[in-house]
């Protein structure tokens, strides 16, 4: 997909005279490890039957994260922007290195952070079950991989990591980066008891969430005191240039004066307590006349939405928590008198941030002005959300903020107007354009892009093909009535409401399915239950004909082609190219293959789409009934204790007469156990179906997968995982389809939308 913004009146793009400045954008990539585990199989979202999170964020998505990272590196951008949610779920240092350092350190300076390496600093001295950070040791959760070196160079895996001249990795703060401030249930760190479902057996802190641990220690071991240790300081220290101290900025921005001369950082506020928010801007590049080429302003939409009550916010102090029953639809940061009823410590925080945004953008000398909140400004919305609430949909608070900002800078100088809005959070790709000038709108001709599929599993989204207003998706009638009416976006008076700007979809990547909010019509199955080995599993199914009957005008039929009407789906990233005459951004999906299957390929054999190996490991279709599945159990010591055939599937090994005998290694034993061996099973195929599964080696180190499912990672010792007891778990499933995204979606076909999303 292509999106461009230009103030030129010409109908054609200027001819490139010089090498364009390139920036890579991606969002929501922090899922290498989720709930403490790297186990990434999650057929049709069945994991929600294990964990108490109804949206089922149990399975990690490391292969997707890796695929997006490889694509970004292959494009050789000057700079990289992550649109929030660097880790799920930890605002601590716990997972930053495995999610950012491992995959993007080639763009980060300094890497590793001197503040994490300092042997006398709070991170290295923090004791994990009696063991401080020591040379060459890998701790889980990651404070710093292989202390004090960190991960190898993310571009090619060789040598030391880190950008060599200046920092080139920028980001906006997402809700999962705030994490414990919002009461997230998160076994990635030891002290998180805001959710009663998290079982904590006690013991010393498992993760290097040092500030929360310190708060507990200061309160005589009372784990409830951990919320007073909530802080964003770990993020500020992992990226040490991110500071309100200008001298610290200059110290850590880079070492090459020629590289840093075109970089300008302007910090609005970096409040570790979260009360005042965290927002800043950076100017990059050179327009050829001594001015910056691109100005990126990162808005703290998490704080803004918490001000409006879209989130519970747990303060870092002893101040009482004000928990919203529902959002305050009257909250408007563009109104100087509108106070947040939920931010009792700073009820005018939204106005303060908006004032800074206005002054920052008005002072910018860059050719292109880009605004980047984390949350969705306009979007078709994930189907599991109500059309009227939450962050995954068109959000009137953000629209009002950006509208006020754009109106102000236009009044100062029309050339300072916003050119582009890009956000993450919603796990899909979309582009929206307003079709009508309206008071309170973002601005006619300003593309609004959502790019929240940079690694996280894709979400099902509403039907908004080209030209459809995102506020009135095709499936709107399927929504349950809520407090504001059936799918009604305008809240009751004195609600902020939506501007009459007619935002329409001009491109989207996602697939559609019914959910708890978006109900299937009578007789249409949106979920299916299957019993394997005496256990019943529920799988979410995509919908191929939108619930219409064959005689209905809306009937599209199960053609086995496009499953959504939204032109494909899948994880990906966007590459922007800019010079003084144009700003062009191109989104592309990536090929996500199951590394456990790729690992059994003959040395040197091609494994990508179109190869014989790819065809052999692809079922007849991606639908559930055609998928070969086996189950396995994990015992109390983190070993695989049993494996069994669940379903044979069909269509495998067509090039070998449907016959194969393969030793397959089960993924998901966490890298915290460097010596842990993966469990192995023997898979026997005949007639194109899986016939038998035999456990060959139980392996070790699967404790974290088991405890993640049981939300009990506090059981696991950090110094010795082998022999450390966990709660056993049975009935984990693995699907055998080399196209990994098909396992997550059970889609009708591979997400092969390259012709629509690539050059």
XYZ file of C-alpha atoms in Angstrom:
759
model
C 0.000 0.000 0.000
C 1.141 3.537 -0.675
C 0.303 6.665 1.249
C 1.711 10.047 0.448
C 1.449 13.551 1.730
C 2.536 16.626 -0.170
C 1.793 20.314 -0.142
C 2.564 20.479 -3.851
C -0.406 21.182 -6.103
C 1.065 18.983 -8.824
C -0.851 15.803 -9.587
C 2.348 13.825 -10.109
C 5.153 13.024 -7.704
C 8.427 14.875 -8.293
C 11.293 12.934 -9.790
C 13.781 11.810 -7.151
C 16.874 13.962 -7.505
C 18.697 12.665 -4.458
C 18.746 9.557 -2.294
C 15.638 9.805 -0.090
C 15.775 9.795 3.693
C 14.309 6.493 4.963
C 12.465 5.816 8.216
C 10.994 2.439 9.231
C 7.755 2.415 11.242
C 6.282 -0.541 13.104
C 4.115 -0.956 16.187
C 3.367 -3.442 18.947
C 6.381 -5.629 18.359
C 7.230 -6.575 21.935
C 6.025 -10.172 21.926
C 9.150 -12.325 21.772
C 8.219 -13.340 25.311
C 4.674 -13.024 26.656
C 3.538 -14.006 30.132
C 7.105 -15.137 30.736
C 7.194 -17.723 27.972
C 8.489 -17.899 24.398
C 6.005 -20.644 23.419
C 4.353 -19.259 20.293
C 1.793 -21.843 19.144
C -1.803 -20.743 19.643
C -4.182 -22.362 17.165
C -7.183 -20.131 16.623
C -6.645 -18.356 19.942
C -7.489 -21.474 21.944
C -5.179 -20.303 24.746
C -7.970 -18.200 26.266
C -9.186 -21.500 27.702
C -5.972 -21.701 29.737
C -5.463 -18.150 30.913
C -7.983 -15.815 32.472
C -7.399 -13.143 29.858
C -10.442 -13.393 27.614
C -8.451 -11.992 24.710
C -5.979 -14.848 25.089
C -2.614 -13.062 25.079
C -0.812 -16.155 26.266
C 1.151 -17.198 23.188
C 4.262 -15.271 22.270
C 4.977 -14.398 18.648
C 8.755 -14.536 18.383
C 8.798 -15.739 14.745
C 6.656 -12.767 13.709
C 8.871 -10.341 15.620
C 11.916 -11.836 13.926
C 10.358 -11.631 10.453
C 9.439 -7.951 10.864
C 12.915 -7.163 12.191
C 14.579 -8.863 9.236
C 12.443 -6.926 6.785
C 13.256 -3.611 8.455
C 16.986 -4.354 8.452
C 16.819 -5.355 4.791
C 15.483 -1.909 3.887
C 18.483 -0.153 5.491
C 16.551 2.787 6.976
C 18.368 5.692 8.563
C 16.087 5.557 11.605
C 13.459 3.253 13.137
C 10.285 4.255 14.990
C 8.336 1.824 17.176
C 4.801 3.037 17.790
C 4.549 1.787 21.367
C 4.151 -1.463 23.317
C 7.803 -2.397 23.331
C 7.066 -5.243 25.779
C 4.017 -7.240 26.873
C 3.431 -6.694 29.777
C 6.173 -4.902 31.591
C 7.061 -1.298 32.120
C 10.139 -2.629 33.892
C 13.547 -3.517 32.526
C 12.379 -7.108 32.560
C 11.760 -7.669 28.867
C 13.222 -4.654 27.104
C 16.412 -6.386 26.086
C 14.780 -9.478 24.612
C 12.191 -7.448 22.694
C 14.236 -4.412 21.648
C 17.898 -5.219 22.172
C 17.751 -8.605 20.476
C 16.043 -7.381 17.302
C 16.892 -3.697 16.929
C 20.159 -2.972 18.737
C 21.824 -2.083 15.422
C 19.776 1.133 15.563
C 20.169 1.824 19.300
C 22.869 3.960 20.871
C 24.307 3.452 23.356
C 23.796 -0.312 23.488
C 23.880 -1.764 25.992
C 22.887 1.154 28.171
C 25.747 2.177 30.483
C 23.169 2.518 33.246
C 22.341 -1.187 32.951
C 25.987 -2.230 32.715
C 27.267 -0.180 35.665
C 28.335 -2.827 38.237
C 27.406 -0.453 41.044
C 24.093 0.576 39.507
C 20.668 -0.485 40.644
C 20.174 -2.959 37.783
C 23.419 -4.915 38.034
C 23.395 -5.011 41.831
C 19.789 -6.154 42.064
C 19.753 -9.607 43.603
C 17.678 -12.250 41.844
C 17.161 -15.180 44.200
C 20.532 -14.395 45.732
C 22.403 -13.959 42.448
C 23.469 -10.481 41.264
C 24.308 -9.817 37.625
C 27.584 -11.549 36.822
C 29.763 -11.591 33.725
C 28.469 -13.771 30.888
C 25.328 -14.749 32.750
C 21.910 -14.691 31.154
C 19.144 -13.992 33.637
C 15.425 -14.398 33.238
C 13.551 -12.236 32.849
C 16.199 -10.338 30.943
C 17.841 -7.416 32.639
C 20.668 -7.546 30.129
C 21.479 -10.546 27.976
C 24.936 -12.011 28.600
C 25.922 -9.272 31.052
C 27.617 -6.897 30.299
C 27.615 -7.376 26.497
C 23.960 -7.668 25.566
C 22.815 -9.320 22.350
C 24.989 -9.606 19.223
C 24.510 -7.153 16.360
C 20.859 -7.406 15.302
C 21.672 -6.797 11.637
C 23.710 -9.959 11.071
C 24.214 -11.686 14.434
C 27.960 -11.147 14.430
C 30.012 -8.997 16.749
C 28.852 -6.634 19.438
C 25.472 -4.971 19.101
C 24.654 -1.291 19.011
C 24.600 1.602 16.541
C 28.108 2.858 15.915
C 27.502 6.603 15.525
C 24.239 7.841 17.096
C 20.875 6.675 18.322
C 18.529 5.726 15.495
C 15.735 4.004 17.469
C 12.810 6.174 18.609
C 9.473 5.253 20.125
C 6.239 6.447 21.620
C 4.986 5.181 24.978
C 2.252 2.535 24.791
C -0.166 1.190 27.370
C 1.876 -2.017 27.782
C 4.944 0.108 28.424
C 3.041 1.601 31.337
C 1.858 -1.904 32.260
C 1.615 -2.102 36.035
C 0.370 1.494 36.242
C -2.733 0.170 34.503
C -3.157 -2.881 36.697
C -2.074 -5.384 34.071
C -1.852 -8.959 35.226
C 1.730 -9.829 34.413
C 3.713 -12.831 35.612
C 6.737 -11.431 33.812
C 7.578 -9.714 37.076
C 7.228 -11.088 40.549
C 5.337 -8.378 42.402
C 2.097 -7.737 40.577
C -0.947 -8.304 42.712
C -3.360 -5.744 41.301
C -5.208 -8.675 39.732
C -6.455 -11.224 42.248
C -6.059 -14.013 39.689
C -2.264 -13.863 39.926
C -1.065 -16.436 42.441
C 2.140 -15.454 44.186
C 3.855 -17.964 46.470
C 6.257 -15.333 47.777
C 10.036 -15.349 47.644
C 12.535 -12.838 46.366
C 11.869 -10.858 43.178
C 12.109 -12.979 40.070
C 12.617 -10.136 37.639
C 14.822 -7.060 37.813
C 11.855 -4.815 38.438
C 14.016 -3.122 40.966
C 11.802 -0.176 41.860
C 8.806 -2.313 42.696
C 11.036 -4.678 44.648
C 12.443 -1.723 46.577
C 8.936 -0.521 47.402
C 8.044 -3.940 48.790
C 11.236 -4.060 50.869
C 10.571 -0.569 52.219
C 7.152 -1.723 53.403
C 8.359 -4.723 55.388
C 7.738 -7.212 52.604
C 4.144 -6.208 51.947
C 3.703 -7.167 48.285
C 0.707 -4.872 47.962
C 3.151 -1.980 48.281
C 4.579 -2.852 44.874
C 2.251 -0.387 43.195
C 4.160 2.437 44.908
C 7.164 1.238 42.932
C 5.454 1.766 39.576
C 7.802 3.786 37.403
C 8.844 4.474 33.836
C 12.439 4.963 34.958
C 13.577 1.622 33.513
C 12.617 2.815 30.023
C 14.399 6.116 30.539
C 17.516 4.262 31.679
C 17.441 1.663 28.899
C 17.398 4.579 26.440
C 19.635 6.978 28.417
C 19.346 9.828 25.874
C 15.671 9.974 26.879
C 16.044 12.526 29.649
C 14.884 15.962 30.698
C 18.543 16.695 31.449
C 19.961 18.234 28.259
C 23.508 17.290 29.234
C 22.480 13.649 29.579
C 20.788 13.848 26.168
C 23.967 15.137 24.547
C 26.127 12.620 26.378
C 24.170 9.598 25.183
C 22.775 10.705 21.808
C 25.841 9.626 19.854
C 29.606 9.821 19.379
C 29.842 11.042 15.789
C 29.313 14.824 15.472
C 28.579 14.482 11.742
C 25.804 11.989 12.521
C 24.252 13.908 15.408
C 24.277 17.381 13.865
C 20.945 16.780 12.109
C 19.233 15.333 15.222
C 17.305 17.592 17.590
C 15.429 16.286 20.640
C 12.831 18.353 22.451
C 11.536 16.784 25.666
C 8.160 17.948 26.913
C 7.910 15.789 30.030
C 9.385 12.482 31.163
C 7.708 11.790 34.482
C 8.699 8.399 35.910
C 5.563 8.403 38.082
C 3.370 8.642 34.979
C 1.271 11.435 36.468
C 2.501 14.126 34.069
C 3.076 11.728 31.190
C 6.038 11.012 28.905
C 6.266 12.856 25.599
C 8.963 14.329 23.384
C 9.854 15.087 19.762
C 12.808 14.521 17.479
C 13.809 16.211 14.221
C 15.788 14.193 11.690
C 17.468 14.611 8.324
C 18.372 17.656 6.242
C 16.138 19.311 3.648
C 19.163 20.591 1.744
C 18.767 24.122 3.096
C 20.039 23.549 6.607
C 16.633 22.646 8.082
C 15.433 19.268 9.387
C 13.558 17.098 6.936
C 11.174 15.282 9.307
C 9.764 16.273 12.692
C 8.295 13.441 14.781
C 6.173 14.348 17.800
C 5.401 11.496 20.197
C 2.192 12.094 22.173
C 1.516 10.177 25.396
C -1.917 8.854 24.480
C -1.832 6.321 27.324
C -1.792 9.131 29.859
C -4.410 11.019 27.842
C -6.804 8.066 27.739
C -6.193 7.344 31.431
C -7.196 10.969 32.078
C -10.502 10.185 30.366
C -11.016 6.946 32.291
C -10.366 4.469 29.503
C -7.858 2.866 31.881
C -7.630 2.409 35.603
C -4.429 4.165 36.639
C -2.529 3.015 39.714
C -0.479 5.956 41.007
C 3.064 5.612 42.278
C 2.234 7.351 45.529
C -0.075 6.706 48.464
C -2.774 8.772 46.776
C -6.083 6.927 46.447
C -6.901 5.147 43.205
C -9.898 6.555 41.355
C -11.285 3.671 39.331
C -13.604 4.635 36.456
C -16.769 2.641 35.897
C -16.701 3.783 32.292
C -14.887 6.555 30.392
C -15.765 10.175 31.067
C -17.000 11.052 27.587
C -17.082 14.744 28.488
C -13.305 14.952 29.059
C -11.726 17.150 26.382
C -8.045 18.154 26.557
C -8.712 20.912 24.012
C -11.021 22.619 26.504
C -8.943 24.640 29.021
C -11.577 24.085 31.709
C -12.032 20.327 31.224
C -10.392 18.566 34.167
C -9.656 14.882 34.428
C -11.673 13.328 37.260
C -9.230 10.404 37.333
C -5.838 12.163 37.383
C -6.296 13.684 40.816
C -2.625 14.679 41.079
C -2.664 16.675 37.824
C -6.204 17.094 36.459
C -4.998 19.478 33.716
C -2.271 17.178 32.394
C -3.927 16.909 28.963
C -3.961 20.682 28.512
C -0.314 20.927 29.582
C 0.731 18.312 27.041
C -1.351 19.981 24.318
C 0.228 23.374 25.059
C 3.662 21.790 24.681
C 2.584 20.081 21.434
C 1.486 23.405 19.983
C 4.697 25.203 20.884
C 6.852 22.297 19.728
C 5.184 22.025 16.325
C 5.055 25.786 15.807
C 8.802 25.973 16.447
C 9.621 23.120 14.081
C 11.617 24.064 10.974
C 11.218 20.614 9.407
C 9.649 20.061 5.997
C 7.325 17.268 7.205
C 5.364 17.235 10.480
C 4.369 13.802 11.815
C 2.258 13.200 14.918
C 2.532 9.842 16.644
C 0.287 8.820 19.530
C 0.240 5.133 20.461
C -3.528 4.724 20.346
C -5.860 4.688 17.379
C -7.074 8.061 16.152
C -9.342 6.775 13.388
C -9.671 3.071 12.688
C -12.077 0.286 11.702
C -11.702 -1.184 15.219
C -11.044 -4.667 16.472
C -14.258 -6.671 16.595
C -13.787 -7.684 20.235
C -14.220 -4.062 21.308
C -17.392 -2.056 21.549
C -17.735 0.535 18.837
C -18.102 3.242 21.461
C -15.326 2.552 23.941
C -11.751 1.558 24.500
C -8.618 2.356 22.610
C -8.895 0.106 19.571
C -11.461 2.267 17.823
C -11.847 5.810 16.550
C -11.211 7.873 19.656
C -12.794 11.326 20.150
C -10.272 12.356 22.839
C -7.336 11.907 20.467
C -9.201 13.461 17.547
C -9.975 16.556 19.595
C -6.349 16.799 20.732
C -4.900 16.519 17.214
C -7.580 18.806 15.753
C -6.773 21.554 18.255
C -3.049 21.110 17.587
C -3.467 21.319 13.821
C -5.759 24.356 13.981
C -3.233 26.175 16.145
C -0.186 25.547 13.952
C -2.179 26.431 10.814
C -2.999 29.772 12.401
C 0.688 30.380 13.075
C 1.924 29.208 9.678
C -0.006 27.094 7.138
C 3.237 25.359 6.206
C 3.482 24.032 9.770
C 0.274 22.007 9.416
C 0.270 18.322 10.335
C 1.184 16.175 7.332
C 0.687 12.696 8.713
C -0.665 10.888 11.805
C 0.603 7.388 12.563
C -0.194 5.199 15.576
C 0.041 1.598 16.788
C -2.001 -0.217 19.477
C -4.685 -1.779 17.266
C -3.285 -5.004 15.887
C -3.924 -4.386 12.221
C -2.980 -2.017 9.419
C -5.293 0.701 8.105
C -5.271 4.083 6.404
C -8.052 6.615 6.915
C -8.808 9.912 5.201
C -11.445 12.433 6.235
C -13.802 13.192 3.348
C -15.473 16.284 4.735
C -14.247 19.479 6.356
C -15.601 19.483 9.887
C -15.046 21.432 13.043
C -12.985 19.231 15.319
C -11.637 17.037 12.513
C -7.992 16.077 12.091
C -7.753 17.853 8.741
C -8.776 17.168 5.176
C -6.025 15.369 3.285
C -4.127 14.253 6.406
C -3.551 10.466 6.198
C -4.163 8.652 9.487
C -2.379 5.311 9.607
C -2.680 2.514 12.159
C 0.304 0.194 12.205
C -0.073 -2.146 15.166
C 0.955 -5.418 13.545
C 4.715 -5.310 13.976
C 4.930 -8.697 15.688
C 1.821 -9.173 17.806
C -0.761 -11.636 16.501
C -3.259 -9.902 14.176
C -6.655 -8.915 15.530
C -9.982 -9.480 13.825
C -11.294 -6.158 12.567
C -14.555 -4.696 11.380
C -15.475 -4.712 7.705
C -14.372 -1.412 6.234
C -13.285 -1.912 2.616
C -12.219 1.017 0.463
C -14.620 3.939 0.668
C -16.555 2.682 3.711
C -16.871 5.031 6.670
C -15.042 3.442 9.574
C -17.722 4.686 11.961
C -20.285 2.647 10.040
C -18.639 -0.670 9.134
C -20.480 -3.243 7.038
C -20.997 -5.460 10.088
C -22.328 -2.702 12.361
C -25.735 -4.360 12.768
C -24.074 -7.367 14.424
C -22.953 -5.386 17.450
C -24.633 -5.857 20.808
C -26.474 -2.811 22.106
C -24.496 -0.981 24.764
C -25.064 2.005 27.015
C -24.936 4.315 24.003
C -27.184 2.318 21.679
C -26.523 -0.240 19.009
C -23.150 0.708 17.556
C -23.723 4.396 18.222
C -20.480 6.332 18.392
C -21.830 9.560 19.853
C -22.042 9.327 23.642
C -24.852 10.964 25.608
C -24.655 14.697 26.295
C -22.389 16.294 27.428
C -20.147 13.814 25.619
C -17.358 14.963 23.366
C -18.847 13.159 20.380
C -17.430 12.679 16.911
C -16.792 15.371 14.299
C -18.808 15.099 11.109
C -15.655 14.479 9.092
C -16.694 11.250 7.309
C -13.490 9.261 7.874
C -13.307 6.499 5.264
C -11.065 3.514 4.824
C -8.539 3.815 2.012
C -6.732 0.595 2.839
C -6.739 -2.063 5.536
C -5.045 -5.348 6.318
C -6.935 -7.684 8.605
C -9.501 -10.425 8.790
C -13.020 -10.560 10.180
C -14.668 -12.787 12.745
C -17.475 -12.602 15.261
C -16.628 -11.955 18.902
C -18.359 -11.385 22.208
C -19.271 -7.811 21.227
C -19.864 -8.450 17.533
C -22.300 -11.373 17.611
C -22.871 -13.849 14.830
C -26.402 -14.096 13.388
C -28.423 -17.140 14.330
C -27.125 -20.291 12.680
C -23.616 -18.940 12.005
C -20.762 -20.521 13.953
C -17.970 -18.200 14.988
C -16.345 -20.742 17.277
C -15.992 -24.481 17.217
C -15.330 -26.912 20.055
C -13.239 -30.019 19.599
C -12.264 -32.698 22.090
C -8.761 -34.134 22.029
C -7.613 -36.628 24.651
C -10.625 -35.964 26.840
C -10.093 -32.201 26.915
C -12.404 -29.782 25.099
C -10.884 -26.832 23.250
C -12.612 -23.787 21.801
C -11.207 -22.350 18.573
C -12.088 -18.983 17.074
C -12.963 -19.121 13.404
C -12.742 -16.390 10.798
C -15.942 -15.770 8.891
C -15.898 -16.248 5.155
C -19.353 -15.032 4.123
C -20.052 -12.456 6.858
C -23.000 -14.500 8.134
C -25.147 -13.822 5.103
C -27.252 -16.545 3.500
C -26.841 -17.549 -0.127
C -29.874 -15.539 -1.198
C -28.696 -12.414 0.605
C -27.252 -9.523 -1.396
C -24.288 -9.405 1.003
C -23.392 -13.063 0.472
C -19.778 -13.410 -0.650
C -19.417 -17.163 -0.368
C -16.605 -19.303 0.970
C -14.432 -18.985 -2.105
C -11.220 -19.905 -0.343
C -9.702 -16.614 -1.445
C -9.990 -13.323 0.418
C -11.347 -14.064 3.881
C -12.161 -10.527 4.933
C -12.872 -8.216 2.070
C -10.022 -6.164 3.504
C -7.290 -7.150 1.076
C -5.247 -9.625 3.067
C -3.802 -9.680 6.565
C -0.546 -10.200 8.401
C 2.298 -8.680 10.374
C 4.442 -6.093 8.697
C 6.139 -2.710 8.748
C 6.141 0.524 6.777
C 9.088 2.234 5.126
C 8.853 5.997 4.606
C 10.950 7.784 2.009
C 11.183 11.565 2.103
C 12.920 14.522 0.562
C 11.965 18.176 0.454
C 9.259 17.535 -2.180
C 7.485 14.392 -1.032
C 6.808 12.000 1.829
C 5.936 8.479 0.659
C 5.184 5.579 2.999
C 4.863 1.955 1.921
C 3.444 -0.840 4.082
C 4.420 -4.452 3.452
C 3.507 -7.698 5.123
C 6.222 -10.231 5.867
C 6.453 -13.978 5.456
C 6.182 -15.642 8.880
C 7.293 -19.274 8.773
C 7.280 -21.631 11.753
C 10.954 -21.950 12.761
C 10.347 -25.368 14.352
C 9.305 -26.671 10.933
C 12.004 -24.762 9.035
C 14.565 -26.403 11.365
C 13.871 -29.845 9.873
C 14.557 -28.693 6.302
C 17.575 -30.240 4.551
C 20.637 -28.023 4.692
C 20.478 -25.334 2.038
C 16.968 -26.230 0.888
C 14.628 -23.315 0.146
C 11.735 -23.066 2.592
C 9.731 -20.023 1.446
C 6.452 -19.858 -0.423
C 6.536 -21.788 -3.664
C 9.243 -24.209 -2.517
C 8.704 -27.976 -2.357
C 9.442 -27.939 1.384
C 6.807 -25.243 1.955
C 4.199 -27.282 0.075
C 5.030 -30.453 2.010
C 4.426 -28.705 5.338
C 1.217 -26.974 4.261
C -2.159 -28.650 4.832
C -4.780 -28.807 2.089
C -6.281 -25.561 3.457
C -5.677 -23.483 6.558
C -9.028 -24.467 8.013
C -9.074 -26.253 11.324
C -10.232 -29.650 10.060
C -7.281 -29.892 7.652
C -4.632 -29.017 10.257
C -2.491 -31.786 11.771
C -2.361 -31.264 15.545
C -0.656 -32.994 18.446
C -0.780 -32.324 22.195
C 1.864 -32.500 24.895
C 2.131 -32.250 28.687
C 4.693 -30.541 30.927
C 5.527 -32.065 34.303
C 6.396 -30.352 37.573
C 10.087 -30.153 36.632
C 9.664 -28.467 33.262
C 10.018 -31.574 31.125
C 7.693 -32.758 28.393
C 6.172 -35.872 29.889
C 3.791 -37.014 27.160
C 2.781 -36.345 23.555
C -0.206 -37.624 21.634
C -1.881 -37.337 18.243
C -4.881 -35.012 18.357
C -5.882 -34.683 14.707
C -4.347 -36.048 11.507
C -5.208 -33.271 9.072
C -4.754 -33.739 5.322
C -2.727 -32.583 2.362
C 0.812 -32.994 3.714
C 3.897 -34.155 1.789
C 2.204 -34.228 -1.580
C 5.617 -34.286 -3.227
C 6.544 -37.485 -1.368
C 3.346 -39.429 -1.869
C 1.984 -38.176 1.462
C 4.611 -40.140 3.425
C 7.201 -38.806 5.898
C 8.970 -39.745 9.147
C 10.342 -36.691 10.954
C 11.973 -35.842 14.302
C 10.441 -32.537 15.415
C 11.686 -30.341 18.284
C 9.044 -28.692 20.472
C 9.638 -24.929 20.806
C 9.104 -22.924 23.965
C 11.763 -24.010 26.448
C 12.919 -20.576 27.436
C 16.379 -19.308 26.617
C 16.893 -18.627 30.318
C 18.227 -22.176 30.489
C 21.230 -22.021 28.128
C 21.880 -25.734 28.510
C 18.270 -26.843 28.250
C 17.504 -29.256 25.442
C 14.322 -29.050 23.405
C 11.954 -31.990 23.674
C 11.706 -34.151 20.565
C 8.844 -36.128 19.077
C 8.679 -38.491 16.131
C 5.989 -37.557 13.597
C 4.877 -40.201 11.109
C 2.788 -39.198 8.069
C 0.988 -41.464 5.625
C -1.620 -40.679 3.002
C -0.977 -36.972 3.579
C -2.118 -37.174 7.225
C -0.312 -37.322 10.561
C -0.686 -40.906 11.773
C 1.304 -41.087 15.005
C 3.239 -38.964 17.513
C 5.855 -40.538 19.792
C 7.824 -38.745 22.519
C 11.540 -39.350 21.937
C 13.136 -36.929 24.439
C 11.383 -34.939 27.169
C 13.942 -32.128 27.100
C 13.984 -29.510 29.869
C 13.364 -25.850 30.614
C 9.637 -25.734 29.826
C 8.847 -24.409 33.327
C 8.060 -20.929 32.071
C 5.571 -22.140 29.487
C 3.731 -24.125 32.141
C 3.759 -21.337 34.677
C 2.695 -18.740 32.122
C -0.402 -20.778 31.390
C -1.141 -21.080 35.096
C -0.177 -17.438 35.740
C 2.277 -18.616 38.397
C 5.694 -17.597 37.187
C 6.625 -16.578 40.704
C 7.304 -20.268 41.348
C 10.308 -20.308 39.060
C 13.739 -19.717 40.526
C 16.018 -17.429 38.513
C 19.283 -19.137 39.370
C 18.369 -22.710 38.490
C 15.429 -23.579 36.304
C 16.371 -27.238 35.956
C 14.781 -29.105 38.829
C 12.747 -26.108 39.933
C 9.156 -27.118 40.408
C 6.266 -25.542 38.600
C 2.593 -26.321 38.308
C 2.211 -29.107 35.711
C 0.057 -28.475 32.674
C -1.452 -30.852 30.165
C -2.986 -30.587 26.743
C -0.889 -27.885 25.062
C -1.429 -28.007 21.312
C 0.916 -27.634 18.340
C -0.398 -27.266 14.808
C 1.731 -28.280 11.861
C 1.515 -25.581 9.219
C 4.645 -23.812 8.034
C 2.566 -20.640 7.478
C 2.435 -19.621 11.125
C -0.123 -16.835 10.751
C -2.608 -19.361 9.379
C -2.417 -21.195 12.706
C -3.329 -18.042 14.591
C -6.205 -17.139 12.291
C -7.313 -20.491 10.809
C -7.810 -18.423 7.677
C -9.131 -19.739 4.384
C -5.825 -19.119 2.663
C -2.276 -17.996 3.282
C -1.899 -14.267 3.988
C -0.331 -13.922 0.544
C -1.076 -10.267 -0.110
C 2.368 -9.362 -1.417
C 0.984 -8.112 -4.727
C -1.122 -5.580 -2.871
C 1.326 -4.513 -0.203
C 4.737 -4.700 -1.841
C 6.521 -2.848 -4.615
